[in-house]
Coordinates of N, CA and C in Angstrom, one line a residue:
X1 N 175.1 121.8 55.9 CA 175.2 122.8 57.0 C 174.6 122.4 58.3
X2 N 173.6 121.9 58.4 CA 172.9 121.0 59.1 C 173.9 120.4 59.9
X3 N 174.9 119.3 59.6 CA 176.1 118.7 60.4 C 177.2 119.8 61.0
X4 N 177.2 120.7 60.4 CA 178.1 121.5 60.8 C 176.8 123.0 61.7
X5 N 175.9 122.5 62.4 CA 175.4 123.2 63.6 C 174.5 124.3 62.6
X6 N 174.6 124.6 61.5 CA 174.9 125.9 61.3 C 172.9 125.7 60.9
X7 N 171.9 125.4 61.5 CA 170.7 124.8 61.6 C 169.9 126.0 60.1
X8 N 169.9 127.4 61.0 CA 169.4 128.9 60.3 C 169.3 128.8 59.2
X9 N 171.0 128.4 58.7 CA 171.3 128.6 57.2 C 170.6 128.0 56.8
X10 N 171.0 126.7 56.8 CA 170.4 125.6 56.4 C 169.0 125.5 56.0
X11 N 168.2 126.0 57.4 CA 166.6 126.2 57.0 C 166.3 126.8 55.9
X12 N 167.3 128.1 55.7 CA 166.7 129.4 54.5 C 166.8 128.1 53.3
X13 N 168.1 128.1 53.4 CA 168.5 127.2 51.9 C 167.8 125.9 51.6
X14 N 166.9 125.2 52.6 CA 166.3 124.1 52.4 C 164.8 125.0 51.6
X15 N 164.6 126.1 52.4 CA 163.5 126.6 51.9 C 163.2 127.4 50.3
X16 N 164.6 127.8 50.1 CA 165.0 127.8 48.8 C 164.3 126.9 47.8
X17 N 165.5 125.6 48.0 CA 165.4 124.5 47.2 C 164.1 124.7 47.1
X18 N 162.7 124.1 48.2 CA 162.0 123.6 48.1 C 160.9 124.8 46.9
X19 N 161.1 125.7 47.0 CA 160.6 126.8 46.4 C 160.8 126.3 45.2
X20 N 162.1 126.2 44.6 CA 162.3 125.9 43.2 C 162.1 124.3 42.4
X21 N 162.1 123.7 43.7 CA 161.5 122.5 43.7 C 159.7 122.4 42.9
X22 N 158.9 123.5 44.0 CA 157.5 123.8 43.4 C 157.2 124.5 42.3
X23 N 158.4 125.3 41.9 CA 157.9 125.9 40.8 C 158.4 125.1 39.5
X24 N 158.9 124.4 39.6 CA 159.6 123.4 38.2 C 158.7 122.5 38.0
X25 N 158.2 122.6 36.6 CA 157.5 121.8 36.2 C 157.9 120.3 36.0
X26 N 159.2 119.9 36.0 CA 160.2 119.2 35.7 C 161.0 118.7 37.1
X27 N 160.5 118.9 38.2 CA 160.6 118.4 39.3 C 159.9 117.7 39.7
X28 N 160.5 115.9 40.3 CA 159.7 115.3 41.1 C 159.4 115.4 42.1
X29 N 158.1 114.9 42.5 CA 157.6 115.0 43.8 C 158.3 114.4 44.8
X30 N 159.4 113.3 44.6 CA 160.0 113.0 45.2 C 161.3 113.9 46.2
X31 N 161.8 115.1 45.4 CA 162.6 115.8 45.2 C 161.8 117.0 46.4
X32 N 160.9 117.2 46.4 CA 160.1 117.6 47.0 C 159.4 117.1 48.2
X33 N 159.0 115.7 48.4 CA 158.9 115.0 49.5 C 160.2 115.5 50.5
X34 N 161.2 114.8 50.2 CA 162.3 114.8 50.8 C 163.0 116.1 51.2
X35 N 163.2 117.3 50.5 CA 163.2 118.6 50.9 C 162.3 118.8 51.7
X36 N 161.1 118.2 52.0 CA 159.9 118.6 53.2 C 160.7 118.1 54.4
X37 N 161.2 117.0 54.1 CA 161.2 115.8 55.3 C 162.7 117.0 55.7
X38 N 164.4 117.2 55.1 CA 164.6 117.7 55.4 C 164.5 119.1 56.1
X39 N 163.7 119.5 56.1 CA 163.1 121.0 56.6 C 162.7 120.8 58.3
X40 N 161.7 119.4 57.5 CA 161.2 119.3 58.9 C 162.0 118.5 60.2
X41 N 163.4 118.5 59.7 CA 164.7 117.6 60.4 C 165.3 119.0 60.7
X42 N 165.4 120.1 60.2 CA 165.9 121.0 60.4 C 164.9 121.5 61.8
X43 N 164.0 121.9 61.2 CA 163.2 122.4 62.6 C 163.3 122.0 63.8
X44 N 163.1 120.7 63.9 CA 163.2 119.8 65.3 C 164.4 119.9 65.6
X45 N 165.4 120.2 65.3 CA 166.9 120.5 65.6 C 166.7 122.3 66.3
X46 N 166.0 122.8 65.4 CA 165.7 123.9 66.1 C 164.5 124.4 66.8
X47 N 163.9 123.0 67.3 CA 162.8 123.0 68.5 C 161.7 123.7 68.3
X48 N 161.3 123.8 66.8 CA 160.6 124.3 66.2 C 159.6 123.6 66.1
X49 N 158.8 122.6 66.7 CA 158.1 121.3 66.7 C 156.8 121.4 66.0
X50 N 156.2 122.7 66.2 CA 155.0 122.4 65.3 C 155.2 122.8 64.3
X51 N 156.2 124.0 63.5 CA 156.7 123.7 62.4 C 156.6 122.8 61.5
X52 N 157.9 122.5 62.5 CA 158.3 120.8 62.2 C 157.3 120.0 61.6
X53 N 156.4 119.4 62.9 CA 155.0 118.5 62.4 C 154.7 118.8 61.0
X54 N 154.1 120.3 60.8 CA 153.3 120.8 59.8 C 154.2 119.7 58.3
X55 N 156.0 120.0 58.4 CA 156.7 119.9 56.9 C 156.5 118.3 57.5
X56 N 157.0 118.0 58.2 CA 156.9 116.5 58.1 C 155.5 115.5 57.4
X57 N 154.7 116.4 58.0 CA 153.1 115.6 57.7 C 152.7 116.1 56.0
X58 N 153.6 117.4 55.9 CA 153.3 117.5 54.2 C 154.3 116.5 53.4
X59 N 155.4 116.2 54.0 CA 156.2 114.9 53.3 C 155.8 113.7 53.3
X60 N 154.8 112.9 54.4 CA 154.4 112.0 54.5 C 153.3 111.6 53.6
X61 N 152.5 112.7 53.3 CA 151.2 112.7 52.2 C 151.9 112.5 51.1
X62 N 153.1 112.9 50.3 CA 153.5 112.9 49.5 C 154.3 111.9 49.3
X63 N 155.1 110.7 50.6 CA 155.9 110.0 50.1 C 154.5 108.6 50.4
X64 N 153.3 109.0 50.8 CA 152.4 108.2 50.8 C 151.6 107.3 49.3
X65 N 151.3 108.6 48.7 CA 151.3 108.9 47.7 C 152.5 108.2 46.5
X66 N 153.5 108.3 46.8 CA 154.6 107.6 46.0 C 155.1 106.3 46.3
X67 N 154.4 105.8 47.1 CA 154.6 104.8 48.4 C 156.2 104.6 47.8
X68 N 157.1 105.5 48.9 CA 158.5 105.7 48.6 C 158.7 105.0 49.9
X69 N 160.0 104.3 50.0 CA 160.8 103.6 50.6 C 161.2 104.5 52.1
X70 N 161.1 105.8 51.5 CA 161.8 106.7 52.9 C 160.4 107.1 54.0
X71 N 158.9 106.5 53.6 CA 158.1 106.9 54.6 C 158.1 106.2 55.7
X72 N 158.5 104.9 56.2 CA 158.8 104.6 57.4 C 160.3 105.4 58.3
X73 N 161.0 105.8 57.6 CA 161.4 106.7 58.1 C 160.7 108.3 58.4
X74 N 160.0 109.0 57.9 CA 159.6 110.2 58.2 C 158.1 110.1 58.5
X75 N 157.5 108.7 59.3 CA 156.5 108.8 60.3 C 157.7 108.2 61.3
X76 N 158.6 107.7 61.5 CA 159.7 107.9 63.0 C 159.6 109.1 63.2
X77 N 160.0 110.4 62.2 CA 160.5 111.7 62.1 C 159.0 112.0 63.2
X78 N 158.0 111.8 62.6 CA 156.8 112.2 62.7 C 156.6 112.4 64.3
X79 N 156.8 110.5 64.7 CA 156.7 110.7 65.7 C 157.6 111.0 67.1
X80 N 158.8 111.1 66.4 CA 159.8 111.9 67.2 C 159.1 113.3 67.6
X81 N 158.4 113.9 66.9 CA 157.9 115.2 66.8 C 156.9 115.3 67.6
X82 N 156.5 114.3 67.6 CA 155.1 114.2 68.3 C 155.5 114.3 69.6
X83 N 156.7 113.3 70.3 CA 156.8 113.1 71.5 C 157.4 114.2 72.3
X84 N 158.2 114.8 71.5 CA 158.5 116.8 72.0 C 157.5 117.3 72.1
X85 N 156.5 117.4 71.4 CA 155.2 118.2 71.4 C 154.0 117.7 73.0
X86 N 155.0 116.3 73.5 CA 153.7 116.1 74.6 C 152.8 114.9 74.1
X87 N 152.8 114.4 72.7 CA 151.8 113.8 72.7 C 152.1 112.6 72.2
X88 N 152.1 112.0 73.4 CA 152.8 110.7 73.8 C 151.7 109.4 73.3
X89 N 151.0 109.3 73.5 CA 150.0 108.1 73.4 C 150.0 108.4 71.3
X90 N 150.0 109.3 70.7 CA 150.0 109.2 69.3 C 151.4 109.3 68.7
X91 N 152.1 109.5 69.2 CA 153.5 109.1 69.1 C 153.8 107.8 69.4
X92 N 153.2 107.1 70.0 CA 153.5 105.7 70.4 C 152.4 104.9 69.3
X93 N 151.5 105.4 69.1 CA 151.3 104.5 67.9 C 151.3 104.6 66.5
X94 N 152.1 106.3 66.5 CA 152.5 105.9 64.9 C 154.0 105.2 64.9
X95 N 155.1 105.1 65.6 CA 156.2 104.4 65.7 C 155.9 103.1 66.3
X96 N 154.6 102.9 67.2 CA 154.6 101.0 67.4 C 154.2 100.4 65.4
X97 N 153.5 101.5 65.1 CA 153.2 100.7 64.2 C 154.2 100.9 62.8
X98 N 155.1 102.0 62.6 CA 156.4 101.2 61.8 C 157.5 100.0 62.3
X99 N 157.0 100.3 63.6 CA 158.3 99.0 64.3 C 157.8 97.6 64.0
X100 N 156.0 97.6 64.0 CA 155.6 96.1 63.2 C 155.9 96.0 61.5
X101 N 155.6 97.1 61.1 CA 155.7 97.1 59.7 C 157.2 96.5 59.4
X102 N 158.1 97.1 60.3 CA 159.7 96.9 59.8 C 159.9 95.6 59.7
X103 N 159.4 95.4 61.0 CA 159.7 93.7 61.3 C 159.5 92.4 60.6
X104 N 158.2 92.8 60.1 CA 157.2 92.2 59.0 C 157.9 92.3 57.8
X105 N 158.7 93.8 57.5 CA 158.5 93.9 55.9 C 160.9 93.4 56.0
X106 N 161.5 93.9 56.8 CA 162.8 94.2 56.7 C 163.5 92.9 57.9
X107 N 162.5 92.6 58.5 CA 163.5 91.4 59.5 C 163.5 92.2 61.0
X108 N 163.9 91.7 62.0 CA 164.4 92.4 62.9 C 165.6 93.0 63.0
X109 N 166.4 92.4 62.4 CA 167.6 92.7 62.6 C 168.2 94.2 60.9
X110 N 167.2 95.1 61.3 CA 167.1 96.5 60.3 C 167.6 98.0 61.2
X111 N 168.3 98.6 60.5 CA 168.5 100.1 61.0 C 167.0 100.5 61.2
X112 N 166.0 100.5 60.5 CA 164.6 101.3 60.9 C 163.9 100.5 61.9
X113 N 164.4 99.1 62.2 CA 163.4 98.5 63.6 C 164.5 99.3 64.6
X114 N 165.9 99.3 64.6 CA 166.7 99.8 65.8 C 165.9 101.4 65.9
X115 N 165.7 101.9 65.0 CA 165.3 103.0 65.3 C 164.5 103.3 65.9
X116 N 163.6 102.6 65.5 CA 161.6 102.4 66.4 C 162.1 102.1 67.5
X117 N 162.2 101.2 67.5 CA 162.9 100.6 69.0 C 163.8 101.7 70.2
X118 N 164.4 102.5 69.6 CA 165.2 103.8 70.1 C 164.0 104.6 70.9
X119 N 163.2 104.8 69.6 CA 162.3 105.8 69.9 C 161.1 105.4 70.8
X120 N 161.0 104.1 70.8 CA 160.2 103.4 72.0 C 160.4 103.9 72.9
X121 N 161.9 103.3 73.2 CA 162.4 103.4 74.5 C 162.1 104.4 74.9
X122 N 162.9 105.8 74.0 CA 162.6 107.1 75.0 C 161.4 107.4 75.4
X123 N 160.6 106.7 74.5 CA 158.5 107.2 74.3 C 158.4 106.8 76.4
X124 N 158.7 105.8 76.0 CA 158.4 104.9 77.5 C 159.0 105.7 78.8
X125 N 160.2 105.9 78.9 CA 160.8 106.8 79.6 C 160.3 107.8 79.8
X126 N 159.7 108.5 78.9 CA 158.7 109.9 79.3 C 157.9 109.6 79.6
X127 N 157.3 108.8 79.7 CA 155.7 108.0 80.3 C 156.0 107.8 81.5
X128 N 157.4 107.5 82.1 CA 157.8 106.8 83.4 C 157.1 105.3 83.1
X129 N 157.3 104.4 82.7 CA 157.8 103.0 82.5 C 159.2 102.5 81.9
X130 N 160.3 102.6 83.1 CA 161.0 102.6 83.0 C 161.7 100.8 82.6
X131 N 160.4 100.2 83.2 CA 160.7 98.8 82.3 C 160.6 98.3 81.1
X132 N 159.5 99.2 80.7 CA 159.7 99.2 79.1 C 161.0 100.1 78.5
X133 N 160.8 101.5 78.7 CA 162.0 101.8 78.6 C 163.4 101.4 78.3
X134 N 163.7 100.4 79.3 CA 164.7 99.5 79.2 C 164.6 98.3 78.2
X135 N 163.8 97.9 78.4 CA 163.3 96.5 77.5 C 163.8 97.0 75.9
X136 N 162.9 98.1 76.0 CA 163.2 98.9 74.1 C 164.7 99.3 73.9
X137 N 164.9 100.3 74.6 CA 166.3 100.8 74.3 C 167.7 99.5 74.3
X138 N 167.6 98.7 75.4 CA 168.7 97.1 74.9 C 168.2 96.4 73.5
X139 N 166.7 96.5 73.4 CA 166.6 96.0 71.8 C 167.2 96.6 70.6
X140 N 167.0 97.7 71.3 CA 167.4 99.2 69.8 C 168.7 98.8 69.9
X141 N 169.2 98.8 70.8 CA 170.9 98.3 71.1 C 171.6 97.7 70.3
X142 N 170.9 96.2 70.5 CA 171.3 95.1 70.0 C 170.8 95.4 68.6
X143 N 169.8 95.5 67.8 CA 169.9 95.4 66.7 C 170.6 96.4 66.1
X144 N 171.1 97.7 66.1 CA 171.8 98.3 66.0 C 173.3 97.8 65.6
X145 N 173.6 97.1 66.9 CA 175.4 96.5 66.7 C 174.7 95.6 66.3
X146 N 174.0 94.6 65.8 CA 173.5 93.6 64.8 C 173.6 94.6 63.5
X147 N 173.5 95.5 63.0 CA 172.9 95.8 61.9 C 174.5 96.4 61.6
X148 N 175.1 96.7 62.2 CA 176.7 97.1 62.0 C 177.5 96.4 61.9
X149 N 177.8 95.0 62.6 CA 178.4 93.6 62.5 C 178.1 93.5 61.1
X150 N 176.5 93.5 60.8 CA 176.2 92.7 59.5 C 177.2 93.7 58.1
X151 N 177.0 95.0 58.5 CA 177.5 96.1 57.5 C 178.6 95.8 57.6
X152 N 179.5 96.0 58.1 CA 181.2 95.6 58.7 C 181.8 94.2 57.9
X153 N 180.7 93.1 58.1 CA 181.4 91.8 57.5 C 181.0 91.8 56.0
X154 N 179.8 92.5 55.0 CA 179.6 92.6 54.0 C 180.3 92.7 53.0

């Protein structure tokens, strides 16, 4: 529903899930991480930011906890959230520091460094450093169509 605009719905029914998610004894916490992280993808769509913050930061504890593969993605989430919210200097260092982690752990040439790198750029742009700005967003660029060439010829 989410793709198709329809944000409202979507929130109820994410909120659903996650309900039945917590009351199942027989539910992973994984299953529940990720319904947070959704939720909180929904909110920021509906500019709901501190919301937002709140599910995202409860998914991050949880996929911390599971040390799951999707938490460098949902501290991006995190600090996408942050940078709507105004708060620019801790948004820049929770995404400088998945963009080293990526680099370190996935190569440069990864969909989650292009992503960091995205989210640099814009971080910088709102700062008015427009040279970084630039510098990040042609990197996010390039690895991006690097990371699609690579997909494409696979």
């Amino acid at each position: 529903m989410n793709e198709l605009g329809k944000h409202g719905e979507a929130l109820k029914l994410l909120e659903s899930s996650l309900t039945i998610f917590q009351k199942s004894s027989a539910s992973e916490e994984t299953n529940i991480a990720l319904t947070l992280n959704q939720i909180s993808n929904t909110l920021l769509f509906l500019e709901n930011y501190q919301e937002a913050l709140k599910y995202q930061r409860q998914a991050i504890g949880l996929l911390t906890k599971l040390n799951h593969p999707e938490l460098s993605i949902s501290v991006l989430n995190e600090g996408t959230i942050l940078m709507h919210l105004g708060k620019l200097d801790e948004a820049e260092e929770k995404v400088s520091h998945v963009f080293e982690d990526s680099k370190r752990l996935y190569g440069e040439n990864h969909p989650v460094t292009a992503t960091a790198l995205a989210i640099l750029g814009d971080l910088y742009h709102r700062k008015g450093n427009m040279k970084e700005a630039e510098r990040y967003l042609e990197g996010g660029l390039t690895v991006a169509s690097s990371c699609l060439l690579y997909t494409s010829d696979a």
